[in-house]
XYZ file of C-alpha atoms in Angstrom:
561
model
C 55.760 72.461 -37.876
C 58.481 73.885 -40.737
C 58.348 77.242 -40.103
C 58.735 76.580 -36.545
C 61.922 74.627 -37.030
C 62.969 77.304 -39.419
C 62.472 80.134 -37.086
C 64.355 78.187 -34.701
C 67.332 77.795 -36.671
C 67.465 81.359 -37.600
C 67.273 82.025 -33.466
C 70.471 79.766 -32.771
C 72.399 81.239 -35.518
C 71.919 84.727 -34.461
C 72.709 83.512 -31.004
C 75.984 82.013 -32.361
C 76.723 85.583 -34.492
C 76.186 87.907 -31.733
C 78.408 85.130 -29.243
C 80.881 85.725 -31.726
C 80.836 89.535 -31.821
C 81.025 89.511 -27.923
C 84.304 87.186 -27.709
C 85.937 89.076 -30.647
C 85.433 92.016 -29.099
C 86.629 90.764 -25.624
C 89.527 89.558 -26.737
C 90.844 93.092 -28.335
C 89.596 95.050 -25.179
C 92.341 92.661 -23.572
C 95.031 93.764 -25.815
C 97.520 94.843 -23.722
C 99.472 97.945 -25.497
C 102.735 97.974 -26.976
C 105.464 98.259 -24.095
C 107.185 101.889 -24.509
C 110.199 102.538 -22.921
C 111.674 106.139 -22.594
C 114.828 106.587 -21.540
C 115.712 109.745 -18.831
C 118.936 110.619 -21.059
C 116.798 110.801 -24.090
C 113.765 113.657 -22.115
C 111.912 115.481 -25.248
C 109.379 118.248 -24.384
C 106.308 116.589 -25.611
C 102.761 115.994 -24.709
C 101.572 112.090 -23.926
C 99.489 110.513 -26.997
C 96.284 111.168 -26.724
C 93.629 108.920 -24.792
C 91.446 106.803 -27.145
C 88.173 107.766 -27.860
C 85.324 106.067 -25.729
C 82.345 104.699 -26.652
C 79.511 107.440 -26.156
C 76.123 106.602 -24.392
C 74.043 109.367 -25.656
C 74.440 109.516 -29.548
C 72.802 112.808 -29.175
C 75.909 114.079 -27.398
C 78.461 112.063 -29.609
C 77.343 113.819 -32.620
C 77.207 117.448 -31.507
C 79.802 119.803 -32.951
C 82.938 120.248 -31.184
C 84.212 123.511 -29.821
C 87.173 125.011 -32.347
C 88.637 128.079 -31.938
C 90.034 130.417 -28.962
C 86.295 131.474 -28.427
C 84.973 129.438 -25.496
C 81.192 129.185 -23.992
C 82.139 131.571 -20.498
C 78.182 130.555 -19.643
C 78.567 126.839 -19.431
C 77.719 124.842 -16.070
C 80.392 124.830 -13.606
C 82.554 122.150 -14.079
C 81.510 121.361 -17.674
C 82.341 118.459 -19.617
C 85.060 119.176 -22.099
C 84.888 117.184 -25.720
C 87.347 118.401 -28.685
C 87.453 117.219 -31.881
C 88.543 114.052 -32.688
C 87.638 112.635 -29.650
C 85.040 110.592 -27.997
C 82.964 111.106 -24.813
C 85.427 113.437 -22.609
C 84.622 114.649 -18.868
C 87.286 116.571 -17.600
C 86.374 118.673 -15.392
C 87.446 122.641 -14.854
C 85.792 124.932 -12.463
C 84.314 128.422 -14.169
C 86.070 131.049 -13.882
C 84.865 134.656 -13.926
C 88.022 137.204 -14.798
C 88.601 139.668 -12.169
C 87.192 142.818 -13.387
C 88.526 146.994 -13.212
C 88.247 148.233 -9.584
C 87.763 151.642 -8.806
C 90.730 152.931 -6.558
C 88.365 155.432 -4.303
C 85.816 152.978 -3.664
C 87.905 149.916 -3.600
C 91.024 151.280 -2.354
C 92.693 147.392 -0.987
C 93.162 144.220 -3.185
C 93.489 141.092 -0.789
C 94.997 137.663 -2.078
C 96.442 134.565 -1.178
C 99.323 133.414 -3.378
C 99.325 130.612 -5.449
C 102.205 128.095 -6.416
C 100.347 126.117 -8.190
C 101.684 125.293 -12.112
C 99.180 122.600 -13.360
C 97.299 124.878 -15.705
C 100.604 125.605 -17.652
C 101.164 122.024 -18.608
C 98.220 121.181 -19.196
C 96.621 123.731 -21.509
C 100.950 122.269 -23.191
C 99.109 119.102 -23.357
C 95.911 120.568 -25.300
C 98.182 122.727 -27.973
C 101.018 119.799 -27.790
C 97.684 117.579 -28.927
C 96.549 119.901 -31.807
C 94.114 121.717 -29.797
C 93.119 124.958 -28.234
C 92.019 124.693 -24.253
C 88.554 125.653 -23.246
C 89.095 129.094 -21.520
C 88.492 127.913 -17.910
C 91.519 125.203 -17.770
C 93.314 128.668 -18.297
C 94.653 130.071 -14.865
C 97.011 133.140 -15.819
C 98.813 133.303 -12.086
C 99.461 129.099 -12.341
C 101.072 130.045 -16.512
C 102.833 133.036 -14.707
C 104.144 130.959 -11.853
C 105.391 128.126 -14.314
C 108.336 129.644 -14.772
C 111.518 130.779 -12.913
C 112.868 134.240 -12.305
C 115.840 135.950 -11.302
C 114.562 137.466 -8.232
C 117.142 138.481 -5.591
C 117.834 135.818 -3.160
C 116.435 137.094 0.508
C 118.240 138.845 2.873
C 117.722 139.510 7.001
C 115.041 137.955 9.026
C 112.523 136.963 6.676
C 112.625 133.571 4.538
C 111.929 135.438 0.982
C 112.913 138.340 -0.865
C 109.839 140.825 -2.396
C 110.252 142.747 -5.793
C 108.282 145.535 -7.265
C 108.445 146.775 -11.375
C 106.229 149.384 -13.026
C 105.998 150.380 -17.192
C 103.426 150.794 -19.639
C 100.785 147.934 -20.109
C 101.456 146.242 -23.520
C 98.064 145.543 -24.292
C 96.775 148.941 -23.298
C 99.544 151.595 -23.306
C 97.421 153.805 -21.658
C 97.402 152.207 -18.727
C 100.206 150.598 -16.376
C 101.597 147.166 -15.577
C 102.694 146.516 -11.887
C 104.934 143.000 -11.493
C 104.979 142.040 -7.394
C 107.561 138.962 -7.121
C 108.231 136.984 -4.021
C 111.078 134.422 -4.181
C 111.630 132.106 -1.178
C 115.079 130.618 -0.133
C 116.498 128.217 -2.374
C 117.755 124.973 -0.440
C 118.936 121.798 -1.711
C 117.948 118.373 -0.029
C 120.790 117.915 2.178
C 119.847 121.109 3.802
C 116.265 119.909 4.106
C 114.874 118.236 7.274
C 113.859 114.457 6.931
C 111.013 113.526 5.293
C 108.230 111.333 5.909
C 106.394 111.092 2.807
C 103.404 108.827 1.897
C 102.494 108.231 -1.757
C 99.335 107.603 -2.147
C 98.437 106.179 -5.635
C 95.162 105.987 -7.723
C 95.570 102.397 -9.546
C 91.974 102.392 -10.555
C 91.163 100.939 -14.092
C 91.157 104.420 -15.253
C 94.753 105.056 -14.538
C 95.692 102.469 -17.077
C 96.674 104.398 -19.807
C 99.918 105.055 -20.885
C 99.797 108.721 -19.849
C 98.681 107.834 -16.296
C 100.194 105.217 -14.189
C 102.769 104.017 -16.119
C 103.799 107.506 -16.482
C 103.676 107.538 -12.900
C 105.718 105.292 -11.823
C 108.427 106.852 -14.429
C 107.937 109.713 -12.390
C 108.311 108.681 -9.266
C 111.395 107.174 -10.026
C 112.961 110.198 -10.120
C 112.233 111.473 -6.997
C 113.114 108.210 -5.436
C 116.716 108.856 -6.668
C 116.841 111.759 -5.035
C 116.172 110.684 -1.547
C 118.150 109.851 1.252
C 118.910 107.382 4.441
C 116.999 109.488 7.016
C 113.988 109.690 4.253
C 111.293 107.226 4.535
C 108.692 106.510 1.889
C 105.821 104.304 2.466
C 103.436 103.444 -0.859
C 99.681 103.450 -0.176
C 96.763 102.432 -3.165
C 93.560 102.866 -3.889
C 91.062 101.212 -6.693
C 87.918 98.801 -5.590
C 89.859 99.439 -1.538
C 92.710 100.791 -0.626
C 95.438 98.971 0.948
C 99.258 99.931 2.301
C 101.777 98.070 -0.312
C 104.721 99.211 1.211
C 105.400 100.118 5.296
C 108.238 103.556 5.545
C 111.112 102.723 4.239
C 114.164 104.137 4.293
C 115.033 106.378 1.050
C 118.424 104.328 1.445
C 116.492 100.929 0.216
C 115.903 102.342 -3.095
C 115.624 98.963 -4.978
C 112.612 97.487 -2.515
C 110.599 101.163 -3.249
C 110.973 100.787 -6.739
C 110.131 96.765 -6.870
C 106.964 97.921 -4.806
C 106.210 100.804 -6.920
C 106.848 98.614 -10.324
C 104.438 95.616 -9.240
C 101.333 97.924 -9.166
C 98.719 97.481 -11.784
C 95.521 99.418 -12.616
C 92.433 97.699 -12.058
C 89.213 98.228 -10.703
C 86.828 101.498 -9.530
C 88.244 104.362 -7.620
C 87.549 104.536 -4.025
C 89.658 108.145 -3.396
C 88.530 109.075 -0.212
C 89.232 105.722 1.692
C 92.907 106.064 0.211
C 93.203 109.748 1.372
C 92.366 108.289 5.139
C 94.474 105.319 5.114
C 97.688 107.241 3.673
C 97.166 110.449 6.199
C 96.607 107.675 8.692
C 100.118 105.966 7.770
C 101.756 109.479 7.740
C 100.481 110.610 11.211
C 101.401 106.953 13.107
C 105.278 107.618 11.671
C 105.193 110.992 12.077
C 108.764 113.442 11.701
C 108.278 115.627 14.782
C 111.221 118.307 13.394
C 110.650 116.667 9.835
C 108.218 117.138 6.566
C 105.526 114.975 6.683
C 103.879 114.880 3.709
C 100.894 113.063 1.534
C 101.572 112.740 -2.048
C 98.530 112.018 -4.081
C 99.196 111.148 -8.403
C 95.881 110.218 -9.732
C 93.443 111.501 -12.195
C 91.184 112.705 -9.946
C 88.340 110.582 -11.116
C 87.037 109.651 -7.419
C 83.811 107.560 -8.726
C 82.858 105.439 -5.945
C 82.729 105.820 -2.050
C 81.645 108.806 -0.198
C 83.931 111.343 -1.699
C 81.982 114.496 -2.221
C 84.592 117.530 -1.955
C 83.095 118.535 1.185
C 83.952 115.218 2.707
C 87.341 115.271 1.570
C 88.660 118.909 2.167
C 87.134 118.094 5.612
C 89.260 115.837 6.236
C 92.545 117.172 4.644
C 92.019 120.508 6.165
C 91.919 118.537 9.578
C 95.429 116.665 8.556
C 97.103 120.139 7.512
C 96.582 121.479 10.871
C 98.423 118.714 12.539
C 101.284 119.125 10.032
C 100.870 116.885 7.494
C 100.792 118.604 4.585
C 99.499 117.669 0.705
C 100.734 117.580 -2.868
C 99.142 116.625 -5.806
C 100.322 115.593 -9.034
C 97.769 114.959 -11.857
C 97.587 112.459 -15.014
C 96.466 111.841 -17.849
C 93.543 112.902 -20.211
C 89.849 112.631 -21.593
C 88.077 111.640 -17.247
C 90.912 115.028 -16.022
C 89.700 116.401 -12.975
C 91.695 119.748 -12.094
C 88.550 121.222 -10.037
C 88.662 118.562 -7.567
C 92.541 118.527 -7.386
C 92.939 122.110 -7.172
C 90.526 122.082 -4.501
C 92.580 119.390 -2.245
C 95.957 120.742 -2.843
C 94.655 124.362 -1.721
C 92.774 122.620 1.538
C 95.916 120.477 1.912
C 98.676 122.967 2.186
C 100.178 121.915 -0.661
C 100.978 122.608 -4.430
C 99.558 121.227 -7.103
C 100.960 120.221 -10.450
C 100.626 118.048 -13.614
C 102.428 116.048 -15.231
C 102.235 115.478 -18.637
C 105.716 114.145 -19.951
C 108.521 113.017 -18.156
C 110.410 116.134 -18.874
C 107.748 117.845 -16.727
C 108.177 115.110 -13.703
C 112.047 115.791 -13.608
C 111.273 119.754 -12.992
C 108.701 119.365 -10.573
C 110.752 116.091 -8.443
C 113.917 116.703 -9.392
C 114.849 120.532 -10.224
C 111.749 121.719 -7.762
C 112.270 119.315 -5.267
C 112.888 121.284 -2.180
C 109.470 123.314 -2.852
C 107.478 120.654 -3.993
C 108.614 118.791 -0.384
C 109.405 121.734 2.559
C 107.255 124.559 2.960
C 109.187 127.953 4.603
C 105.764 130.232 4.964
C 102.566 129.422 5.149
C 99.460 130.945 4.956
C 101.011 134.082 2.946
C 98.739 136.540 2.327
C 99.225 139.732 -0.193
C 97.524 143.056 0.286
C 97.413 146.598 -1.823
C 96.380 150.431 -0.910
C 96.206 152.130 -4.248
C 96.701 155.794 -4.029
C 93.765 156.965 -5.990
C 95.377 160.230 -6.528
C 97.636 157.961 -8.913
C 95.641 155.450 -9.383
C 91.547 155.569 -10.504
C 91.364 151.972 -11.283
C 93.139 148.360 -10.959
C 92.392 144.763 -12.272
C 94.682 141.765 -11.064
C 95.402 139.750 -13.380
C 94.663 136.008 -12.131
C 94.206 134.497 -8.897
C 90.360 134.691 -8.945
C 89.717 131.212 -6.953
C 92.612 132.826 -4.102
C 91.078 136.378 -3.440
C 90.320 137.579 0.114
C 88.337 140.034 1.613
C 89.905 142.926 3.096
C 89.788 141.555 6.878
C 90.962 138.492 6.331
C 94.156 140.051 5.784
C 94.935 140.748 9.547
C 92.610 136.960 10.001
C 95.284 134.638 11.371
C 92.479 131.754 11.603
C 92.150 132.317 7.816
C 93.526 129.617 5.659
C 96.354 131.047 2.485
C 98.849 129.570 0.518
C 102.022 128.170 1.131
C 105.871 129.002 -0.238
C 107.929 126.417 -0.764
C 111.551 126.506 -0.550
C 113.158 128.302 -3.740
C 109.741 128.784 -5.045
C 108.797 132.088 -6.853
C 105.784 133.866 -7.363
C 104.636 136.417 -9.144
C 101.207 138.801 -9.534
C 100.091 141.587 -12.110
C 98.118 144.168 -12.045
C 96.902 146.272 -14.601
C 96.687 149.973 -13.422
C 94.366 153.069 -14.886
C 96.283 155.889 -14.399
C 94.522 158.620 -12.517
C 94.977 161.221 -15.375
C 93.559 158.652 -17.891
C 90.115 157.192 -15.445
C 87.386 158.414 -14.872
C 85.838 158.731 -11.010
C 81.833 157.634 -10.902
C 82.354 158.145 -6.323
C 79.760 160.669 -5.767
C 79.921 163.133 -2.835
C 78.022 161.629 0.068
C 76.107 162.645 2.548
C 77.193 160.585 5.625
C 80.619 159.224 4.410
C 84.066 160.928 3.499
C 85.136 160.422 -0.667
C 87.136 162.701 -0.926
C 90.608 161.996 -1.833
C 93.623 162.971 1.403
C 96.302 165.365 -0.583
C 98.821 164.602 0.982
C 102.997 165.568 0.562
C 103.844 163.025 2.804
C 102.408 160.139 -0.010
C 102.363 162.369 -3.213
C 105.091 160.154 -4.626
C 103.429 156.882 -3.791
C 101.783 154.338 -5.989
C 100.990 151.497 -3.555
C 101.271 150.380 -0.323
C 101.636 146.524 -0.304
C 101.479 144.552 2.920
C 102.120 141.062 3.611
C 101.715 138.638 6.170
C 103.239 135.096 6.434
C 103.568 132.340 9.365
C 106.493 130.659 9.624
C 105.745 126.532 9.514
C 105.604 125.907 13.014
C 103.636 129.002 14.026
C 100.654 130.176 14.001
C 101.043 133.592 14.818
C 101.758 135.425 11.448
C 104.713 138.458 10.552
C 103.931 141.400 8.976
C 105.708 143.620 6.091
C 105.338 146.850 4.772
C 106.589 148.529 1.779
C 105.438 151.337 -0.026
C 105.666 151.673 -3.526
C 106.742 154.650 -5.849
C 104.866 156.188 -8.814
C 108.619 155.264 -10.608
C 107.755 153.631 -14.189
C 110.699 152.310 -16.576
C 109.909 152.716 -20.147
C 108.835 148.662 -21.328
C 112.036 148.302 -23.207
C 114.011 149.427 -20.515
C 112.063 146.549 -17.715
C 113.896 143.259 -16.861
C 113.599 140.509 -19.000
C 111.354 138.583 -15.855
C 108.979 141.512 -16.511
C 108.146 141.699 -19.958
C 108.500 137.690 -19.843
C 105.583 137.634 -17.780
C 103.890 140.129 -19.205
C 104.262 138.044 -22.144
C 102.799 134.824 -20.516
C 99.942 136.667 -19.449
C 98.639 138.095 -22.578
C 99.258 134.321 -24.080
C 96.533 133.553 -20.910
C 94.401 136.652 -21.797
C 94.202 135.395 -26.039
C 93.548 131.827 -24.998
C 90.644 132.824 -22.846
C 89.449 135.256 -25.332
C 89.236 138.083 -22.471
C 87.256 140.733 -22.763
C 90.821 142.974 -21.229
C 93.138 141.712 -23.823
C 92.456 144.733 -26.701
C 94.023 143.855 -29.890
C 96.907 141.579 -28.328
C 97.728 138.352 -30.350
C 99.710 135.172 -29.937
C 102.293 137.118 -32.278
C 102.338 139.865 -29.908
C 103.533 137.361 -26.514
C 105.713 135.737 -29.159
C 107.684 138.872 -29.950
C 107.763 140.347 -26.488
C 108.903 137.033 -25.166
C 111.146 136.542 -27.418
C 113.413 139.648 -26.424
C 113.252 138.517 -22.788
C 114.752 134.991 -22.713
C 116.980 135.911 -20.186
C 119.483 133.144 -19.195
C 116.747 130.572 -19.602
C 118.660 127.954 -17.667
C 116.574 124.851 -18.101
C 115.228 125.744 -21.486
C 111.662 126.658 -20.461
C 111.231 130.024 -22.279
C 112.353 128.611 -25.186
C 109.414 125.956 -24.725
C 107.403 128.362 -24.418
C 107.861 130.213 -27.579
C 107.772 126.759 -29.194
C 104.635 126.497 -27.562
C 103.277 129.758 -28.956
C 103.978 128.975 -32.417
C 101.815 126.262 -32.183
C 99.138 127.568 -30.994
C 99.431 130.356 -33.554
C 99.217 127.349 -36.352
C 96.256 125.905 -34.663
C 94.128 129.934 -34.204
C 95.240 130.009 -37.931
C 93.645 126.721 -38.516
C 90.364 127.599 -36.641
C 89.557 130.657 -38.002
């Protein structure tokens, strides 16, 4: 009996101890983070604070060594989970990128791709570096890095809503090759010149958005946009967590206090039914459609749709259907740790929109104030480029970046094929590395049943390539064609424009971060040197900040070597 009594007493004590531990843990978990105020006039370019580590269910996974250095495992499965040193379980997802190879001009004379105005990759990798880590290779999309920056391209003249420029010089990371720079500049408009806006904010208020660099930063960011709205603009706010709901019906941009009040009342909690929220947002936009206006859903989220029928296929089909009805999509990414880059990029591409990652209030100002026209107003849709290389001048070529924007040659003339959009004031830059015919060796053989000989014509003897561009105006379904031959006239690298050298420095930075097979001996220090002499006017200081980021990356590289 004494033994039984002692066992019972021990059981009671054990239960009381466990209960106390649980209560203490629960109380700590509810302790709110200290408030953080951030004045707009004291903006600083810095990444949001790292998210606290989460408890890992799998101890075996938790004890794996973290990936360090610039070399990344590119054979990992697509959308692989990324875990950085010093963090808990990390479920960030990035699609696997297989770099574009060199293609022989005689066998593959046509290079066809869709433009891309997304910039998320640059601000996301900046977040990694400023938090003391180098980004995973698949988070580095070089075209988005290059397109993050402003370029001094000429304003468009004539009938087309954009200008087109090319520049040719020696390739900085391989002196035997050439680098071709292609630039597009859309007409710049201020908000007063744009048609009325029908904007539907679709905001993720699920539990995963409670961190300071998510919903709190989201609110501050959208307040910047709200301050720019006019009386003729309308804003609706829809949210999604465990369920979707309409928080604010369409409200005039003149009623800023009403809009801000509805925004500030939002709190994070619950799981994420993303598909239901997207359906509600599009339905709200459709009901209040402005026939001669700009109709757009602005999705702000970490992309972690984890409840409900939210497969990429279902969501993209819905967004594609609404795109055809004239309702476009802008995606703003927030946060870290569970960030779903791969999903958000697909949604924006499908929705005739753009995708930006907001890592600071300064980045929000760039996207939602300084580039507001491009963020909201599309001037040209389904913009495609096709370059035909002259094999007497070019042995082989490689498009740098745009791996997920490649099109088949026949897609260029197919107006039913979707492509990227160009917003007001946006610029697009594409870089090609070229192997001159004098340097390359052709692997083509004389074939019995088809012609493989190069056409020697004095008419085209000085042409490097023929550049073609197709685009549609926003309310049209038939494309317009621009054709422009490009002469084989190369400048010495030190005689090129600041834009040429700076874009090359950014691309070189991306090659090193990806540990590209095509970077040669190029280093971060080489990018630093090239960019330092190509800052140009740098009105907003973005190029100066790039140089600072390069310095930080070099320190991390040295630390990890």
